[in-house]
CSV table of C-alpha atoms and ligand atoms in Angstrom, one decimal:
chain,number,residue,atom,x,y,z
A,1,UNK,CA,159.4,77.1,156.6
A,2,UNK,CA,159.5,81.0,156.7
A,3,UNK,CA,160.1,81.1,160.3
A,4,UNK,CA,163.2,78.9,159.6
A,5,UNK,CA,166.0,81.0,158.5
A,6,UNK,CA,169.0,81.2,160.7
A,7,UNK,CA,171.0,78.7,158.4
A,8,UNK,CA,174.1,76.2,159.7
A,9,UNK,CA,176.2,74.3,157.0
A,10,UNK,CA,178.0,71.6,157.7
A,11,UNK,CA,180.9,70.4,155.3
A,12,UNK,CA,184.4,69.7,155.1
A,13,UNK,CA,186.2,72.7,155.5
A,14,UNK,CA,188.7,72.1,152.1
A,15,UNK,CA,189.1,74.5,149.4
A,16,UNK,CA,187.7,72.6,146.8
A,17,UNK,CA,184.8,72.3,149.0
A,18,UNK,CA,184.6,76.3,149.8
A,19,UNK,CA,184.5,76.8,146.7
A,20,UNK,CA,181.3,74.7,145.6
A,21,UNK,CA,179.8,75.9,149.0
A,22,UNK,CA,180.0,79.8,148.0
A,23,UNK,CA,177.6,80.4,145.8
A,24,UNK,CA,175.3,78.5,147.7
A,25,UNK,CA,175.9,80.9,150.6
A,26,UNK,CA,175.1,83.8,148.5
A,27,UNK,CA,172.2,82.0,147.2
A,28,UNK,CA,170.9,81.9,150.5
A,29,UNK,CA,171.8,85.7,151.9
A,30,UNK,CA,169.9,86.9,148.2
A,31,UNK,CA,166.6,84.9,149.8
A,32,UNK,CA,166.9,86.7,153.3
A,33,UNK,CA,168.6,83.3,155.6
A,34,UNK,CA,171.1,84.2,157.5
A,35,UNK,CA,174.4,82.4,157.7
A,36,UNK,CA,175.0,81.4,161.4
A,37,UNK,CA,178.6,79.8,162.9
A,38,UNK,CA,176.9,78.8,165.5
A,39,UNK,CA,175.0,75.1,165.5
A,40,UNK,CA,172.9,76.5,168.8
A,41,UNK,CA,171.8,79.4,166.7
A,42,UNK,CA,170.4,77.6,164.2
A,43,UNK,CA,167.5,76.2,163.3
A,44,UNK,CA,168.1,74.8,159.5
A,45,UNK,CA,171.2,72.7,159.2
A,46,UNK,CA,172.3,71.7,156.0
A,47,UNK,CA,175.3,69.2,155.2
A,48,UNK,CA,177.2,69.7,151.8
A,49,UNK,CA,178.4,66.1,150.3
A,50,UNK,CA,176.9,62.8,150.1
A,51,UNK,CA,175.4,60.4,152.8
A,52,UNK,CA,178.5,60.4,154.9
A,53,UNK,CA,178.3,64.5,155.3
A,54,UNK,CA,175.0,64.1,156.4
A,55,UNK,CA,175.1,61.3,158.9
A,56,UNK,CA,178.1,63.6,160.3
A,57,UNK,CA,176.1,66.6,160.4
A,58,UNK,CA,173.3,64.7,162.6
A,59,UNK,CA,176.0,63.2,164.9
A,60,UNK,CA,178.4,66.3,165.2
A,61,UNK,CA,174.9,68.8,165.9
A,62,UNK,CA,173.9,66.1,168.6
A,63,UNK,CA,170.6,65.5,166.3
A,64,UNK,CA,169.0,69.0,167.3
A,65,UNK,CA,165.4,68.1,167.8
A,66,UNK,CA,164.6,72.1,167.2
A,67,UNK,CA,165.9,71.9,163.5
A,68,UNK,CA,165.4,70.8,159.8
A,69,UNK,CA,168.2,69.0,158.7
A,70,UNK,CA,168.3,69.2,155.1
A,71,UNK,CA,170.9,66.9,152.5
A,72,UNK,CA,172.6,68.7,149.5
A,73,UNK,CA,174.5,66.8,147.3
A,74,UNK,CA,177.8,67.2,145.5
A,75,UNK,CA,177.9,64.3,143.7
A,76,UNK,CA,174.3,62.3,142.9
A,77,UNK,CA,171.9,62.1,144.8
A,78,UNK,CA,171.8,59.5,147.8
A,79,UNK,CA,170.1,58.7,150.3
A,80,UNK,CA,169.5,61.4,152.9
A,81,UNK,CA,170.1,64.3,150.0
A,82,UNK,CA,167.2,65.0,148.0
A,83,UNK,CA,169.2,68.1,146.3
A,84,UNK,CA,171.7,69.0,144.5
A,85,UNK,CA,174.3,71.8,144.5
A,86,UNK,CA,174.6,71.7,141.1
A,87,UNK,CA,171.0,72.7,140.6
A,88,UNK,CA,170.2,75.5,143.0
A,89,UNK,CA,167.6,76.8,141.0
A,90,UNK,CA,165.4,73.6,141.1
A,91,UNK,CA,166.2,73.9,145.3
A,92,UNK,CA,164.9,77.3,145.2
A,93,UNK,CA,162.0,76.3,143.3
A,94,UNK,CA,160.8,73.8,145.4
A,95,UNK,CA,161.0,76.2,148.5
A,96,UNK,CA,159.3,78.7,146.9
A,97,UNK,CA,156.4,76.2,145.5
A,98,UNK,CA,155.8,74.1,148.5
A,99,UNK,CA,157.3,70.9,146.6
A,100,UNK,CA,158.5,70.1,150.1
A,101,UNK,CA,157.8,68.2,152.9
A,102,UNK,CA,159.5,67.2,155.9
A,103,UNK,CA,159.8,63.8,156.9
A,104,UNK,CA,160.6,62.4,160.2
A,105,UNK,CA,163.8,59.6,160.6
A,106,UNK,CA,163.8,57.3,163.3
A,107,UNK,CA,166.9,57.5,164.9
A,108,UNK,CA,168.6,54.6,167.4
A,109,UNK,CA,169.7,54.8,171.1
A,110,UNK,CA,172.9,53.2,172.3
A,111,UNK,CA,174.0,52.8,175.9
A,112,UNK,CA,177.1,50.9,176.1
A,113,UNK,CA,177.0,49.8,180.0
A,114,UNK,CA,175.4,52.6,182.1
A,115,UNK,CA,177.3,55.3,180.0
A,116,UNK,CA,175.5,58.3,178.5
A,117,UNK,CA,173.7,57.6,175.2
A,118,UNK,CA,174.9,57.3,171.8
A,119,UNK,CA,172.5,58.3,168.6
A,120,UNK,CA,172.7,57.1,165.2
A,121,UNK,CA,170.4,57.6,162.2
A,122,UNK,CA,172.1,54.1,160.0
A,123,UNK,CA,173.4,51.7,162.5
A,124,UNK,CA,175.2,50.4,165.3
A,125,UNK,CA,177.8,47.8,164.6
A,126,UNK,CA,180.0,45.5,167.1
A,127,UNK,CA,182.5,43.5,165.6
A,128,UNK,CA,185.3,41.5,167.1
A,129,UNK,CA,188.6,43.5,166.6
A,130,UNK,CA,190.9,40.4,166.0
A,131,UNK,CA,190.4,37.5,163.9
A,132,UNK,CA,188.8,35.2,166.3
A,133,UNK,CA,185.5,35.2,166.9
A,134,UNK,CA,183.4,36.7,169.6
A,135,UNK,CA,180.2,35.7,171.3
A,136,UNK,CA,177.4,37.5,172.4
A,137,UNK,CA,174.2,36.7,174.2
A,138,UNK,CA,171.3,38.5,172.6
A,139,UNK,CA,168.5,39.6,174.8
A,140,UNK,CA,165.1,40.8,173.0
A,141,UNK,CA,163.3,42.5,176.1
A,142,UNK,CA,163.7,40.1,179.0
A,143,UNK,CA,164.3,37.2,176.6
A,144,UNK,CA,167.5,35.2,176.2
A,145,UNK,CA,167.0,34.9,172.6
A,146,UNK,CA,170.2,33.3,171.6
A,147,UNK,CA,173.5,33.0,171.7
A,148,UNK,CA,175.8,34.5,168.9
A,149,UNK,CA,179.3,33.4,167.7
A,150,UNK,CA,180.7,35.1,165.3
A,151,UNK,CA,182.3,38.2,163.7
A,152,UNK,CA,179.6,40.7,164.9
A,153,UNK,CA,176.1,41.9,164.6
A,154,UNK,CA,174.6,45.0,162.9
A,155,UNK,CA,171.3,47.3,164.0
A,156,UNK,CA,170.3,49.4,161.8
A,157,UNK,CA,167.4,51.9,161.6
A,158,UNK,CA,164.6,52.0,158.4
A,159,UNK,CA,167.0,54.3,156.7
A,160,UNK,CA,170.2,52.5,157.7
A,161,UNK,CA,168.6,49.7,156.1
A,162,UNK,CA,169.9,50.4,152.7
A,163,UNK,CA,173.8,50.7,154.0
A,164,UNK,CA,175.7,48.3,155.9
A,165,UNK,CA,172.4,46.3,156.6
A,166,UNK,CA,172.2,45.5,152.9
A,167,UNK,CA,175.4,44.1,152.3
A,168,UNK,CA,175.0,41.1,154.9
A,169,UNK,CA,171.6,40.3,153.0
A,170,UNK,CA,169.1,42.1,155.4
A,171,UNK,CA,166.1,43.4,154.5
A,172,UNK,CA,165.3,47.2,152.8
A,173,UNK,CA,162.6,48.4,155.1
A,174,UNK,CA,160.2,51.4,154.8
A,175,UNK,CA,161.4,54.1,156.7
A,176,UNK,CA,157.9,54.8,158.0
A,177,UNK,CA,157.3,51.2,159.9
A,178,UNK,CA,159.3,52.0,163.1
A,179,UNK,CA,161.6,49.8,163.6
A,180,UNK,CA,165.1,48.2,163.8
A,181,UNK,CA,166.5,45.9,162.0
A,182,UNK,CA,169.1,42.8,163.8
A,183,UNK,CA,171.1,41.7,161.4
A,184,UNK,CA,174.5,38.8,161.7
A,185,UNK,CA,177.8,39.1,160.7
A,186,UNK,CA,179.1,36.0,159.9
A,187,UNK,CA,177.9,33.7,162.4
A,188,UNK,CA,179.4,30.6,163.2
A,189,UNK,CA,176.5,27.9,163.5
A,190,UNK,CA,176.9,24.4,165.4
A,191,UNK,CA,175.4,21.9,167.4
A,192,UNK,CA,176.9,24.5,170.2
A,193,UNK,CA,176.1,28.0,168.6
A,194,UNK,CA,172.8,28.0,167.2
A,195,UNK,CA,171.1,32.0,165.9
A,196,UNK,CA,168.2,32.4,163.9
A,197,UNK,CA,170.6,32.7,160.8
A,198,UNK,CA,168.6,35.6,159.3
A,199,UNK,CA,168.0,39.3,160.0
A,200,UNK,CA,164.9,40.0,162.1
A,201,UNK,CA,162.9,43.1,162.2
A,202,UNK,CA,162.2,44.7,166.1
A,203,UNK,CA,159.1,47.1,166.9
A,204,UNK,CA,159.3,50.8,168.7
A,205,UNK,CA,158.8,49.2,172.1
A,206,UNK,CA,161.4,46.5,172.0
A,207,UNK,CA,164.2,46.9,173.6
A,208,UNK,CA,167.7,44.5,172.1
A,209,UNK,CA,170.5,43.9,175.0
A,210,UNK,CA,173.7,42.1,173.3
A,211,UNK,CA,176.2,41.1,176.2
A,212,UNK,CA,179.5,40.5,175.3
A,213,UNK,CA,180.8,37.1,176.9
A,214,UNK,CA,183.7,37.8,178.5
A,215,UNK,CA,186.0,35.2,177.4
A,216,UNK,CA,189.4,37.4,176.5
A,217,UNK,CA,188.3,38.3,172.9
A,218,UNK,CA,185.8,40.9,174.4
A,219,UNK,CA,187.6,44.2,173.2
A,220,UNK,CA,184.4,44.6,169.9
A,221,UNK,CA,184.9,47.5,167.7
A,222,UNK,CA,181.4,49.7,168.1
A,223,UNK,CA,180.5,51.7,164.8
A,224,UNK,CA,178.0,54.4,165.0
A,225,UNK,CA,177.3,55.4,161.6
A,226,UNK,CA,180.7,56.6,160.4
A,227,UNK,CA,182.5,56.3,163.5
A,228,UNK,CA,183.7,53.9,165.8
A,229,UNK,CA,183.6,54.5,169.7
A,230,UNK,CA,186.5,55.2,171.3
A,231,UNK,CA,185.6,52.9,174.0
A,232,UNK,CA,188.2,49.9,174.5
A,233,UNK,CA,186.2,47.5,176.5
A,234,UNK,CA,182.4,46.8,176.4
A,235,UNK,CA,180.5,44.5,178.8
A,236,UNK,CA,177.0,45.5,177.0
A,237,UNK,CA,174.8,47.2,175.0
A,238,UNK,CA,171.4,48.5,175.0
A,239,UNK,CA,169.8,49.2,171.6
A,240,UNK,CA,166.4,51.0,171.4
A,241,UNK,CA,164.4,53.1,168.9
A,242,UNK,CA,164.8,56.9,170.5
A,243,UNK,CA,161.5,58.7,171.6
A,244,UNK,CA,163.1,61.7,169.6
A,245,UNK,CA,163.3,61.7,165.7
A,246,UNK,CA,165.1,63.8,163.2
A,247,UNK,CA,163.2,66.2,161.0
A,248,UNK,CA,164.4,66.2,157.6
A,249,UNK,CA,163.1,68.3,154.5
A,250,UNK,CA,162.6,66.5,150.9
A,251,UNK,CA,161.2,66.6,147.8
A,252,UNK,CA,157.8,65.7,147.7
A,253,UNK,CA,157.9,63.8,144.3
A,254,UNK,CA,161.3,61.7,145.6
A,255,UNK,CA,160.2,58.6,147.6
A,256,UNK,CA,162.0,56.4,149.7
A,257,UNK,CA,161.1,53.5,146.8
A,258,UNK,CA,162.4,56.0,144.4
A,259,UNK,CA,165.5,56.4,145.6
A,260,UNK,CA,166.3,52.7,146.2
A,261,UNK,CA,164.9,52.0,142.4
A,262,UNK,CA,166.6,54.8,141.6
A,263,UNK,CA,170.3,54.0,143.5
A,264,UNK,CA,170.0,49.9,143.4
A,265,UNK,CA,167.9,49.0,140.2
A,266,UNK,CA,167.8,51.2,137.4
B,1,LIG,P1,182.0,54.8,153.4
B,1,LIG,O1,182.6,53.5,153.7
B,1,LIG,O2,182.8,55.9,152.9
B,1,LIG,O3,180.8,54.6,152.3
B,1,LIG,C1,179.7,53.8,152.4
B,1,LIG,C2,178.7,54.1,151.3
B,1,LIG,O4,177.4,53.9,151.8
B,1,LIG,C3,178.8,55.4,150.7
B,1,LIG,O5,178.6,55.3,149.3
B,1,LIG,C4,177.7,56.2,151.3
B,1,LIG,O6,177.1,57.2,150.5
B,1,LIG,C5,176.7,55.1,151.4
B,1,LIG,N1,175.6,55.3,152.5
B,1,LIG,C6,175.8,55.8,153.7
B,1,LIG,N2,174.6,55.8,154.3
B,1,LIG,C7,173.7,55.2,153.5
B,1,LIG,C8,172.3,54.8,153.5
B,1,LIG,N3,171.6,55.0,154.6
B,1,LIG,N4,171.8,54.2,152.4
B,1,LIG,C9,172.5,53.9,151.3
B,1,LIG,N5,173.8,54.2,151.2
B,1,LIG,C10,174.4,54.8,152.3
B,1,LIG,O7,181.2,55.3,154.7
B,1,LIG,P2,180.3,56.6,154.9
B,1,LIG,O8,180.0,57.3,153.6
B,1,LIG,O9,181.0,57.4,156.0
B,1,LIG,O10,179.0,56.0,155.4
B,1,LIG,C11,179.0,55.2,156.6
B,1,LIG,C12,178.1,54.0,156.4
B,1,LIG,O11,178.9,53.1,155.7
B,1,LIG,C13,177.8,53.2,157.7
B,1,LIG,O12,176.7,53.8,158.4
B,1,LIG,C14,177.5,51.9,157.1
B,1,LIG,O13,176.1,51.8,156.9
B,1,LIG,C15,178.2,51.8,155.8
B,1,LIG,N6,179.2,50.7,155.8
B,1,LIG,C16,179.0,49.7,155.0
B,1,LIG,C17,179.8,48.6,155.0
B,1,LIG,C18,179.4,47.5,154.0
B,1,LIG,O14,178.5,47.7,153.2
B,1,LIG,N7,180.1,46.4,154.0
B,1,LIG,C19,180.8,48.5,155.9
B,1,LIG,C20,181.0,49.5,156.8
B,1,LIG,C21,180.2,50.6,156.7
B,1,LIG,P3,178.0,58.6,150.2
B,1,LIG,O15,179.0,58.2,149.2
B,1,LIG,O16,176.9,59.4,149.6
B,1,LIG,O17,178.5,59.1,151.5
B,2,LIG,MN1,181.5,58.0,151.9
């Protein structure tokens, strides 16, 4: 940690949010880090907000494999943020007390054709962007697995199991069993269309292929975490664990298991 001190934050640049942000800044000059404007200069990035500051943080830094990414909260805490702007002191203290540790997210590749490669740390999402359905043939490896009809398909990482993944009934998984998760979207089973009809789990070396059919509905919307890509027509995608990870600093005492009992139970 005390080679790390060339400091990034990433936030939304509003005044309410500039003003919650100062004091942290001065927090941080008083303990010798210095403020840089400059993601390349960097080597800690922190994002100010909830879940969706930090998954924009990774993407908009290009996941910098030569940095700690670290989550501060405004609001409570989520996810990705194991602090708290309100409670600077208690950040501070852990520093200083080695109540840290730094973690390592998996993090998912996504070519779309023979583009260049997206990255998200929650999930990729294709969805039919009209109200017909669209169909997909699913490749695991080599494998025609099966054929999909319906309103889309989700991918989502360990940590991006607790988001999007959890809403169409798929499984919470430990973030330290490398893996992705395949998840349906509505799928439209027949004596025609036949998937596996639940969410399936995928290990580091597998690689899932999903090839849109090219029927005229085969314009999908593809989400990357909190953004959609701006491309308009997809004939395929290729969705892999990346070799890289993300190094992000937590609390010791603030499990994975603690923070879904924490956000989902009690
Ligand atoms: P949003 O639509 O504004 O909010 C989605 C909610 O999910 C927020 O409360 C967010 O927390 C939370 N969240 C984000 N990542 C999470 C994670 N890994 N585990 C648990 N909760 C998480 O979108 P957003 O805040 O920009 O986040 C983007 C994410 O929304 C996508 O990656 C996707 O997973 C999720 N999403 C969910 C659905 C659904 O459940 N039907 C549909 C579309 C997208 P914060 O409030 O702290 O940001
Ligand atoms: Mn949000």
């Amino acid at each position: 940690m005390s080679s790390r001190t060339n400091l990034y934050l990433s936030y939304k640049r509003t005044n309410e949010m500039e003003e919650l942000v100062n004091p942290l800044k001065a927090l941080a000059e008083e303990n010798n880090f210095t403020l840089v404007t400059n993601v390349e200069e960097a080597n800690i990035i922190a994002s100010i907000g909830g879940d969706n500051a930090f998954l924009q943080a990774t993407r908009k830094t290009g996941f910098k494999q030569d940095c700690l990414y670290v989550g501060v909260s405004t609001d409570s805490l989520g996810f990705y943020t194991d602090f708290s702007i309100q409670d600077m002191k208690q950040m501070i203290h852990a520093l200083q007390n080695e109540e840290v540790e730094v973690r390592r997210y998996p993090i998912l590749k996504v070519t779309v054709d023979n583009e260049k490669p997206f990255y998200c740390l929650n999930e990729c999402s294709i969805r039919s962007n009209v109200i017909k359905t669209f169909v997909i043939d699913v490749f695991i490896d080599d494998l025609h697995f099966e054929t999909f009809r319906g309103d889309g398909m989700i991918v989502s990482t360990p940590t991006g199991s607790t988001a999007y993944n959890m809403s169409v009934n798929g499984a919470v998984v430990d973030p330290t069993l490398l893996s992705l998760q395949v998840s349906e979207i509505a799928s439209l089973n027949n004596n025609e269309y036949r998937t596996l009809g639940t969410s399936f789990l995928l290990g580091q070396d597998r690689t899932l292929t999903l090839k849109v059919v090219q029927d005229g509905n085969d314009h999908p919307i593809i989400g990357v975490d909190n953004e959609a890509l701006s491309i308009r027509h997809a004939k395929q995608l290729k969705l892999q664990l990346a070799e890289q990870s993300i190094k992000v600093l937590k609390l010791k005492n603030n499990s994975f298991w603690e923070k879904v009992q924490r956000n989902f139970i009690k």
